[in-house]
PDB file of C-alpha atoms and ligand atoms in Angstrom:
ATOM      1  CA  MET A   1     198.080 132.689  91.638  1.00 47.00           C
ATOM      2  CA  ALA A   2     196.103 130.121  89.809  1.00 53.00           C
ATOM      3  CA  ARG A   3     194.630 128.736  92.379  1.00 53.00           C
ATOM      4  CA  VAL A   4     193.612 131.785  94.455  1.00 49.00           C
ATOM      5  CA  THR A   5     191.487 132.948  91.248  1.00 49.00           C
ATOM      6  CA  VAL A   6     190.126 129.175  91.037  1.00 47.00           C
ATOM      7  CA  LEU A   7     188.826 129.656  94.556  1.00 46.00           C
ATOM      8  CA  ALA A   8     187.572 132.636  94.155  1.00 48.00           C
ATOM      9  CA  THR A   9     185.706 131.447  91.382  1.00 45.00           C
ATOM     10  CA  ALA A  10     184.264 129.020  92.857  1.00 47.00           C
ATOM     11  CA  VAL A  11     182.782 130.834  96.356  1.00 44.00           C
ATOM     12  CA  VAL A  12     181.302 133.697  93.686  1.00 42.00           C
ATOM     13  CA  LEU A  13     179.575 130.392  91.920  1.00 43.00           C
ATOM     14  CA  ALA A  14     178.729 128.608  95.582  1.00 48.00           C
ATOM     15  CA  PHE A  15     176.504 132.058  95.910  1.00 45.00           C
ATOM     16  CA  LEU A  16     174.807 132.988  93.119  1.00 43.00           C
ATOM     17  CA  THR A  17     174.369 129.198  92.740  1.00 47.00           C
ATOM     18  CA  ALA A  18     172.492 129.450  96.522  1.00 52.00           C
ATOM     19  CA  ALA A  19     170.532 132.680  95.893  1.00 49.00           C
ATOM     20  CA  LEU A  20     169.520 131.136  92.705  1.00 47.00           C
ATOM     21  CA  VAL A  21     168.592 127.975  94.419  1.00 51.00           C
ATOM     22  CA  LYS A  22     167.198 129.286  97.235  1.00 49.00           C
ATOM     23  CA  GLU A  23     164.281 131.412  94.608  1.00 47.00           C
ATOM     24  CA  VAL A  24     163.010 128.538  93.452  1.00 49.00           C
ATOM     25  CA  ALA A  25     162.904 126.516  97.129  1.00 80.00           C
ATOM     26  CA  ALA A  26     159.232 128.602  97.584  1.00 92.00           C
ATOM     27  CA  LYS A  27     157.491 127.114  95.498  1.00 97.00           C
ATOM     28  CA  LYS A  28     154.266 129.469  93.827  1.00 98.00           C
ATOM     29  CA  TRP A  29     151.307 127.453  93.852  1.00 98.00           C
ATOM     30  CA  THR A  30     148.596 129.323  91.709  1.00 98.00           C
ATOM     31  CA  VAL A  31     145.150 127.776  93.195  1.00 98.00           C
ATOM     32  CA  GLY A  32     142.968 126.051  90.969  1.00 98.00           C
ATOM     33  CA  ASP A  33     146.175 125.289  87.878  1.00 98.00           C
ATOM     34  CA  ASN A  34     144.289 126.523  84.521  1.00 98.00           C
ATOM     35  CA  LYS A  35     141.171 127.121  86.399  1.00 98.00           C
ATOM     36  CA  PHE A  36     141.784 129.064  88.337  1.00 98.00           C
ATOM     37  CA  TRP A  37     139.963 130.599  91.055  1.00 98.00           C
ATOM     38  CA  ASN A  38     135.722 129.544  89.788  1.00 98.00           C
ATOM     39  CA  PRO A  39     132.961 128.042  90.920  1.00 97.00           C
ATOM     40  CA  ASN A  40     132.249 124.259  90.503  1.00 97.00           C
ATOM     41  CA  ILE A  41     135.600 122.701  91.121  1.00 98.00           C
ATOM     42  CA  ASN A  42     136.298 121.055  94.156  1.00 98.00           C
ATOM     43  CA  TYR A  43     139.364 122.716  95.814  1.00 98.00           C
ATOM     44  CA  THR A  44     139.369 119.670  98.125  1.00 98.00           C
ATOM     45  CA  ILE A  45     140.979 117.402  95.128  1.00 98.00           C
ATOM     46  CA  TRP A  46     142.983 119.900  94.369  1.00 98.00           C
ATOM     47  CA  ALA A  47     144.856 120.092  97.597  1.00 98.00           C
ATOM     48  CA  GLN A  48     145.277 116.623  97.472  1.00 98.00           C
ATOM     49  CA  GLY A  49     148.035 114.393  96.887  1.00 97.00           C
ATOM     50  CA  LYS A  50     150.317 118.503  97.669  1.00 98.00           C
ATOM     51  CA  HIS A  51     152.466 118.906  99.736  1.00 97.00           C
ATOM     52  CA  PHE A  52     152.444 123.503 101.372  1.00 98.00           C
ATOM     53  CA  TYR A  53     155.377 124.268 103.249  1.00 98.00           C
ATOM     54  CA  LEU A  54     156.269 127.466 105.026  1.00 98.00           C
ATOM     55  CA  ASP A  55     156.660 130.027 102.571  1.00 97.00           C
ATOM     56  CA  ASP A  56     155.167 129.046 100.029  1.00 98.00           C
ATOM     57  CA  TRP A  57     152.748 130.996  98.021  1.00 98.00           C
ATOM     58  CA  LEU A  58     148.936 130.828  96.743  1.00 98.00           C
ATOM     59  CA  TYR A  59     147.873 132.132  93.248  1.00 98.00           C
ATOM     60  CA  PHE A  60     145.031 133.225  92.760  1.00 98.00           C
ATOM     61  CA  VAL A  61     144.061 134.440  89.673  1.00 98.00           C
ATOM     62  CA  TYR A  62     139.742 135.142  89.417  1.00 98.00           C
ATOM     63  CA  GLU A  63     137.420 137.678  88.150  1.00 97.00           C
ATOM     64  CA  ARG A  64     137.962 140.501  90.190  1.00 96.00           C
ATOM     65  CA  ASN A  65     133.523 141.709  90.663  1.00 95.00           C
ATOM     66  CA  GLN A  66     132.954 138.706  91.454  1.00 96.00           C
ATOM     67  CA  TYR A  67     135.014 137.408  93.876  1.00 97.00           C
ATOM     68  CA  ASN A  68     137.642 138.094  96.618  1.00 98.00           C
ATOM     69  CA  VAL A  69     140.133 136.057  98.930  1.00 98.00           C
ATOM     70  CA  ILE A  70     139.301 136.089 102.709  1.00 98.00           C
ATOM     71  CA  GLU A  71     140.823 134.126 105.265  1.00 98.00           C
ATOM     72  CA  VAL A  72     138.351 132.587 107.944  1.00 98.00           C
ATOM     73  CA  ASN A  73     138.373 130.063 111.366  1.00 98.00           C
ATOM     74  CA  GLU A  74     137.367 126.527 110.322  1.00 98.00           C
ATOM     75  CA  THR A  75     133.763 126.549 111.149  1.00 98.00           C
ATOM     76  CA  ASN A  76     133.492 129.775 109.095  1.00 97.00           C
ATOM     77  CA  TYR A  77     135.270 127.296 106.595  1.00 97.00           C
ATOM     78  CA  ILE A  78     132.950 125.280 106.841  1.00 97.00           C
ATOM     79  CA  SER A  79     129.031 127.240 106.745  1.00 96.00           C
ATOM     80  CA  CYS A  80     130.762 129.996 103.939  1.00 97.00           C
ATOM     81  CA  ASN A  81     130.043 132.507 106.490  1.00 97.00           C
ATOM     82  CA  SER A  82     132.474 135.636 105.386  1.00 96.00           C
ATOM     83  CA  ASN A  83     131.758 137.885 108.452  1.00 96.00           C
ATOM     84  CA  ASN A  84     133.909 137.609 111.138  1.00 96.00           C
ATOM     85  CA  PRO A  85     137.754 137.506 108.437  1.00 97.00           C
ATOM     86  CA  ILE A  86     140.329 136.520 110.034  1.00 97.00           C
ATOM     87  CA  ALA A  87     142.221 138.301 107.174  1.00 98.00           C
ATOM     88  CA  ASN A  88     141.402 139.906 103.596  1.00 98.00           C
ATOM     89  CA  TRP A  89     143.262 139.214 100.874  1.00 98.00           C
ATOM     90  CA  SER A  90     141.973 141.133  97.849  1.00 97.00           C
ATOM     91  CA  ARG A  91     143.485 143.696  97.151  1.00 97.00           C
ATOM     92  CA  GLY A  92     141.087 144.503  94.242  1.00 96.00           C
ATOM     93  CA  ALA A  93     142.768 143.142  91.286  1.00 98.00           C
ATOM     94  CA  GLY A  94     141.298 139.892  91.242  1.00 98.00           C
ATOM     95  CA  ARG A  95     145.122 138.939  91.255  1.00 98.00           C
ATOM     96  CA  ASP A  96     146.345 138.302  95.266  1.00 98.00           C
ATOM     97  CA  LEU A  97     149.181 136.426  97.020  1.00 98.00           C
ATOM     98  CA  VAL A  98     148.609 134.752 100.000  1.00 98.00           C
ATOM     99  CA  HIS A  99     152.167 134.699 102.003  1.00 98.00           C
ATOM    100  CA  LEU A 100     152.150 130.621 103.663  1.00 98.00           C
ATOM    101  CA  ASN A 101     154.487 131.865 106.552  1.00 98.00           C
ATOM    102  CA  GLU A 102     153.009 130.090 109.436  1.00 98.00           C
ATOM    103  CA  THR A 103     153.148 126.985 110.215  1.00 98.00           C
ATOM    104  CA  ARG A 104     149.154 125.439 110.152  1.00 98.00           C
ATOM    105  CA  HIS A 105     145.554 125.034 109.034  1.00 98.00           C
ATOM    106  CA  TYR A 106     144.783 127.458 106.920  1.00 98.00           C
ATOM    107  CA  TYR A 107     141.254 128.339 105.352  1.00 98.00           C
ATOM    108  CA  LEU A 108     140.222 130.581 102.537  1.00 98.00           C
ATOM    109  CA  ILE A 109     136.745 131.218 101.282  1.00 98.00           C
ATOM    110  CA  SER A 110     135.027 133.427  98.388  1.00 98.00           C
ATOM    111  CA  GLY A 111     132.798 135.666 100.460  1.00 95.00           C
ATOM    112  CA  ASN A 112     131.195 137.498  98.044  1.00 80.00           C
ATOM    113  CA  GLY A 113     127.866 136.697  94.844  1.00 75.00           C
ATOM    114  CA  GLY A 114     128.204 133.276  96.686  1.00 84.00           C
ATOM    115  CA  GLY A 115     131.294 131.228  95.525  1.00 96.00           C
ATOM    116  CA  CYS A 116     132.342 129.855  98.736  1.00 98.00           C
ATOM    117  CA  TYR A 117     128.361 128.093  98.301  1.00 96.00           C
ATOM    118  CA  GLY A 118     129.924 127.259  95.132  1.00 97.00           C
ATOM    119  CA  GLY A 119     132.444 125.682  96.252  1.00 98.00           C
ATOM    120  CA  MET A 120     135.160 129.078  96.048  1.00 98.00           C
ATOM    121  CA  LYS A 121     136.307 127.708  99.541  1.00 98.00           C
ATOM    122  CA  LEU A 122     139.942 126.032 100.200  1.00 98.00           C
ATOM    123  CA  ALA A 123     142.046 125.168 102.948  1.00 98.00           C
ATOM    124  CA  VAL A 124     145.660 123.583 103.303  1.00 98.00           C
ATOM    125  CA  LEU A 125     148.155 122.563 106.402  1.00 98.00           C
ATOM    126  CA  VAL A 126     151.416 124.013 105.109  1.00 98.00           C
ATOM    127  CA  LYS A 127     154.053 122.493 106.437  1.00 98.00           C
ATOM    128  CA  LYS A 128     157.770 122.295 107.979  1.00 96.00           C
ATOM    129  CA  PRO A 129     159.727 121.391 104.275  1.00 94.00           C
ATOM    130  CA  PRO A 130     161.372 117.914 105.425  1.00 85.00           C
ATOM    131  CA  PRO A 131     164.897 117.284 106.469  1.00 82.00           C
ATOM    132  CA  PRO A 132     167.860 118.368 103.790  1.00 77.00           C
ATOM    133  CA  PRO A 133     167.762 114.912 100.848  1.00 78.00           C
ATOM    134  CA  ALA A 134     170.326 111.519 101.512  1.00 76.00           C
ATOM    135  CA  ALA A 135     172.728 113.619  99.404  1.00 66.00           C
ATOM    136  CA  ALA A 136     173.515 116.974 101.678  1.00 53.00           C
ATOM    137  CA  PRO A 137     176.914 116.650 104.430  1.00 55.00           C
ATOM    138  CA  SER A 138     176.170 114.654 107.642  1.00 52.00           C
ATOM    139  CA  LYS A 139     176.688 117.634 109.279  1.00 50.00           C
ATOM    140  CA  ILE A 140     173.186 119.151 109.078  1.00 47.00           C
ATOM    141  CA  LYS A 141     171.720 115.926 109.137  1.00 45.00           C
ATOM    142  CA  ASN A 142     169.877 117.402 112.423  1.00 46.00           C
ATOM    143  CA  SER A 143     168.481 120.738 111.003  1.00 44.00           C
ATOM    144  CA  ALA A 144     165.150 120.400 108.912  1.00 45.00           C
ATOM    145  CA  SER A 145     165.392 123.914 107.761  1.00 44.00           C
ATOM    146  CA  ARG A 146     165.060 124.582 103.746  1.00 45.00           C
ATOM    147  CA  THR A 147     168.017 127.008 103.914  1.00 44.00           C
ATOM    148  CA  PHE A 148     170.106 124.015 104.526  1.00 41.00           C
ATOM    149  CA  THR A 149     168.350 122.446 101.974  1.00 42.00           C
ATOM    150  CA  VAL A 150     169.633 124.144  99.523  1.00 44.00           C
ATOM    151  CA  SER A 151     172.763 124.196 100.563  1.00 45.00           C
ATOM    152  CA  GLY A 152     172.316 120.182  99.720  1.00 42.00           C
ATOM    153  CA  LEU A 153     172.307 120.495  96.636  1.00 43.00           C
ATOM    154  CA  ALA A 154     173.895 124.222  95.843  1.00 45.00           C
ATOM    155  CA  LEU A 155     176.632 122.113  96.772  1.00 43.00           C
ATOM    156  CA  GLN A 156     175.787 119.564  93.907  1.00 47.00           C
ATOM    157  CA  PHE A 157     175.604 122.438  91.533  1.00 44.00           C
ATOM    158  CA  VAL A 158     179.157 124.039  92.547  1.00 42.00           C
ATOM    159  CA  ILE A 159     181.450 121.095  92.904  1.00 40.00           C
ATOM    160  CA  PRO A 160     180.865 120.439  88.889  1.00 42.00           C
ATOM    161  CA  VAL A 161     180.854 124.070  87.762  1.00 43.00           C
ATOM    162  CA  ALA A 162     183.442 125.000  90.749  1.00 42.00           C
ATOM    163  CA  VAL A 163     185.362 122.416  88.622  1.00 38.00           C
ATOM    164  CA  PHE A 164     184.914 123.390  85.558  1.00 41.00           C
ATOM    165  CA  ALA A 165     185.928 126.133  86.281  1.00 44.00           C
ATOM    166  CA  ALA A 166     188.915 125.626  87.322  1.00 43.00           C
ATOM    167  CA  ILE A 167     189.746 123.010  84.164  1.00 39.00           C
ATOM    168  CA  GLY A 168     189.203 125.990  82.029  1.00 43.00           C
ATOM    169  CA  THR A 169     190.783 128.974  84.594  1.00 44.00           C
ATOM    170  CA  MET A 170     194.031 126.212  84.708  1.00 46.00           C
ATOM    171  CA  GLN A 171     194.576 126.439  81.083  1.00 45.00           C
ATOM    172  CA  LEU A 172     194.715 130.147  80.982  1.00 42.00           C
ATOM    173  CA  TRP A 173     197.131 129.897  83.330  1.00 37.00           C
TER     174      TRP A 173
HETATM  175  C1  LIG B   1     135.212 117.737  96.720  1.00 73.87           C
HETATM  176  O1  LIG B   1     135.967 116.427  96.893  1.00 73.87           O
HETATM  177  C2  LIG B   1     135.788 116.306  98.197  1.00 73.87           C
HETATM  178  C3  LIG B   1     137.094 114.809  98.627  1.00 73.87           C
HETATM  179  O2  LIG B   1     136.688 113.626  97.597  1.00 73.87           O
HETATM  180  C4  LIG B   1     134.549 115.662  99.211  1.00 73.87           C
HETATM  181  O3  LIG B   1     134.373 115.132 100.624  1.00 73.87           O
HETATM  182  C5  LIG B   1     133.741 116.457  99.093  1.00 73.87           C
HETATM  183  O4  LIG B   1     132.521 116.604  99.435  1.00 73.87           O
HETATM  184  C6  LIG B   1     134.039 117.898  97.402  1.00 73.87           C
HETATM  185  N1  LIG B   1     132.792 118.277  98.162  1.00 73.87           N
HETATM  186  C7  LIG B   1     132.249 118.788  96.887  1.00 73.87           C
HETATM  187  C8  LIG B   1     131.108 120.630  97.047  1.00 73.87           C
HETATM  188  O5  LIG B   1     131.657 117.816  96.024  1.00 73.87           O
HETATM  189  C1  LIG B   2     135.511 131.068 114.670  1.00 73.87           C
HETATM  190  O1  LIG B   2     135.283 131.711 114.733  1.00 73.87           O
HETATM  191  C2  LIG B   2     133.665 131.835 115.427  1.00 73.87           C
HETATM  192  C3  LIG B   2     133.318 133.731 114.953  1.00 73.87           C
HETATM  193  O2  LIG B   2     133.326 134.239 114.288  1.00 73.87           O
HETATM  194  C4  LIG B   2     133.294 130.816 116.640  1.00 73.87           C
HETATM  195  O3  LIG B   2     131.946 131.457 117.204  1.00 73.87           O
HETATM  196  C5  LIG B   2     133.747 129.723 116.228  1.00 73.87           C
HETATM  197  O4  LIG B   2     133.773 128.986 117.660  1.00 73.87           O
HETATM  198  C6  LIG B   2     134.549 129.825 115.704  1.00 73.87           C
HETATM  199  N1  LIG B   2     135.485 128.872 115.204  1.00 73.87           N
HETATM  200  C7  LIG B   2     136.661 127.707 115.564  1.00 73.87           C
HETATM  201  C8  LIG B   2     137.277 126.739 115.540  1.00 73.87           C
HETATM  202  O5  LIG B   2     138.176 128.840 116.902  1.00 73.87           O
HETATM  203  C1  LIG B   3     139.352 143.225 101.428  1.00 73.87           C
HETATM  204  O1  LIG B   3     140.268 144.684 100.176  1.00 73.87           O
HETATM  205  C2  LIG B   3     140.562 144.972  99.542  1.00 73.87           C
HETATM  206  C3  LIG B   3     141.253 146.562  99.503  1.00 73.87           C
HETATM  207  O2  LIG B   3     141.230 146.876 100.430  1.00 73.87           O
HETATM  208  C4  LIG B   3     138.258 146.157  99.314  1.00 73.87           C
HETATM  209  O3  LIG B   3     138.469 146.320  98.236  1.00 73.87           O
HETATM  210  C5  LIG B   3     137.622 144.651  99.631  1.00 73.87           C
HETATM  211  O4  LIG B   3     136.475 145.543  99.408  1.00 73.87           O
HETATM  212  C6  LIG B   3     138.007 144.071 101.700  1.00 73.87           C
HETATM  213  N1  LIG B   3     137.144 143.386 101.152  1.00 73.87           N
HETATM  214  C7  LIG B   3     136.112 143.043 102.239  1.00 73.87           C
HETATM  215  C8  LIG B   3     135.629 141.726 102.601  1.00 73.87           C
HETATM  216  O5  LIG B   3     136.306 143.529 103.869  1.00 73.87           O
HETATM  217  C1  LIG B   4     152.852 136.250 108.499  1.00 73.87           C
HETATM  218  O1  LIG B   4     151.954 137.482 107.668  1.00 73.87           O
HETATM  219  C2  LIG B   4     151.117 137.488 108.767  1.00 73.87           C
HETATM  220  C3  LIG B   4     149.981 138.516 107.280  1.00 73.87           C
HETATM  221  O2  LIG B   4     151.454 139.418 106.480  1.00 73.87           O
HETATM  222  C4  LIG B   4     151.524 138.517 109.653  1.00 73.87           C
HETATM  223  O3  LIG B   4     150.130 139.594 110.127  1.00 73.87           O
HETATM  224  C5  LIG B   4     151.943 137.211 110.884  1.00 73.87           C
HETATM  225  O4  LIG B   4     152.364 138.548 111.392  1.00 73.87           O
HETATM  226  C6  LIG B   4     153.366 136.712 109.623  1.00 73.87           C
HETATM  227  N1  LIG B   4     153.439 135.618 111.382  1.00 73.87           N
HETATM  228  C7  LIG B   4     155.303 135.511 111.386  1.00 73.87           C
HETATM  229  C8  LIG B   4     155.601 134.638 111.704  1.00 73.87           C
HETATM  230  O5  LIG B   4     155.996 136.792 110.185  1.00 73.87           O
END
């Protein structure tokens, strides 16, 4: 009876922890950090050294009456031309989320009021998430999927927690 309880506790904890860690894994980047989406910021420098992975988000915060977030191709990114947009990510509130759901380059500019000429242009390369950490079980070593990374991380949390729960439950019995 006690053993069943321990097992059930461990399974439930495994699911809860996996869900929790998965949520944390996709990153939401606030573009420009505390300077947000504004002119006179070099977003090439902002993006330097950052790794953007599939299913991350870019969060643009800006003055909604002056700027916007328009996705263009590389040519139009270089020339600040927003007349042939690939996508208009502006929703009107000056708070826009761009879901990076494809592994490719994204070119985002502000097409309003010369924002792009003032430096409001961001290019990011979205990559596949890195392979799971070495500590993960060996049977998943062929996969680069973030789901498996999560499992690897989850185990690191779940095992100590499950042991702790098991000790607690056994004392009850
Ligand atoms: C932004 O920084 C990059 C990298 O240092 C540089 O190549 C580029 O010229 C800068 N852009 C502007 C508008 O200063
Ligand atoms: C971007 O789109 C323009 C048309 O707006 C086109 O002339 C140009 O070749 C495209 N550039 C790339 C890199 O696809
Ligand atoms: C982008 O979409 C928003 C919300 O639908 C709209 O208000 C805005 O005019 C659009 N901007 C462009 C440049 O199409
Ligand atoms: C990514 O999102 C865009 C815009 O929401 C959508 O048009 C596109 O089909 C999505 N791509 C994939 C691979 O799901």
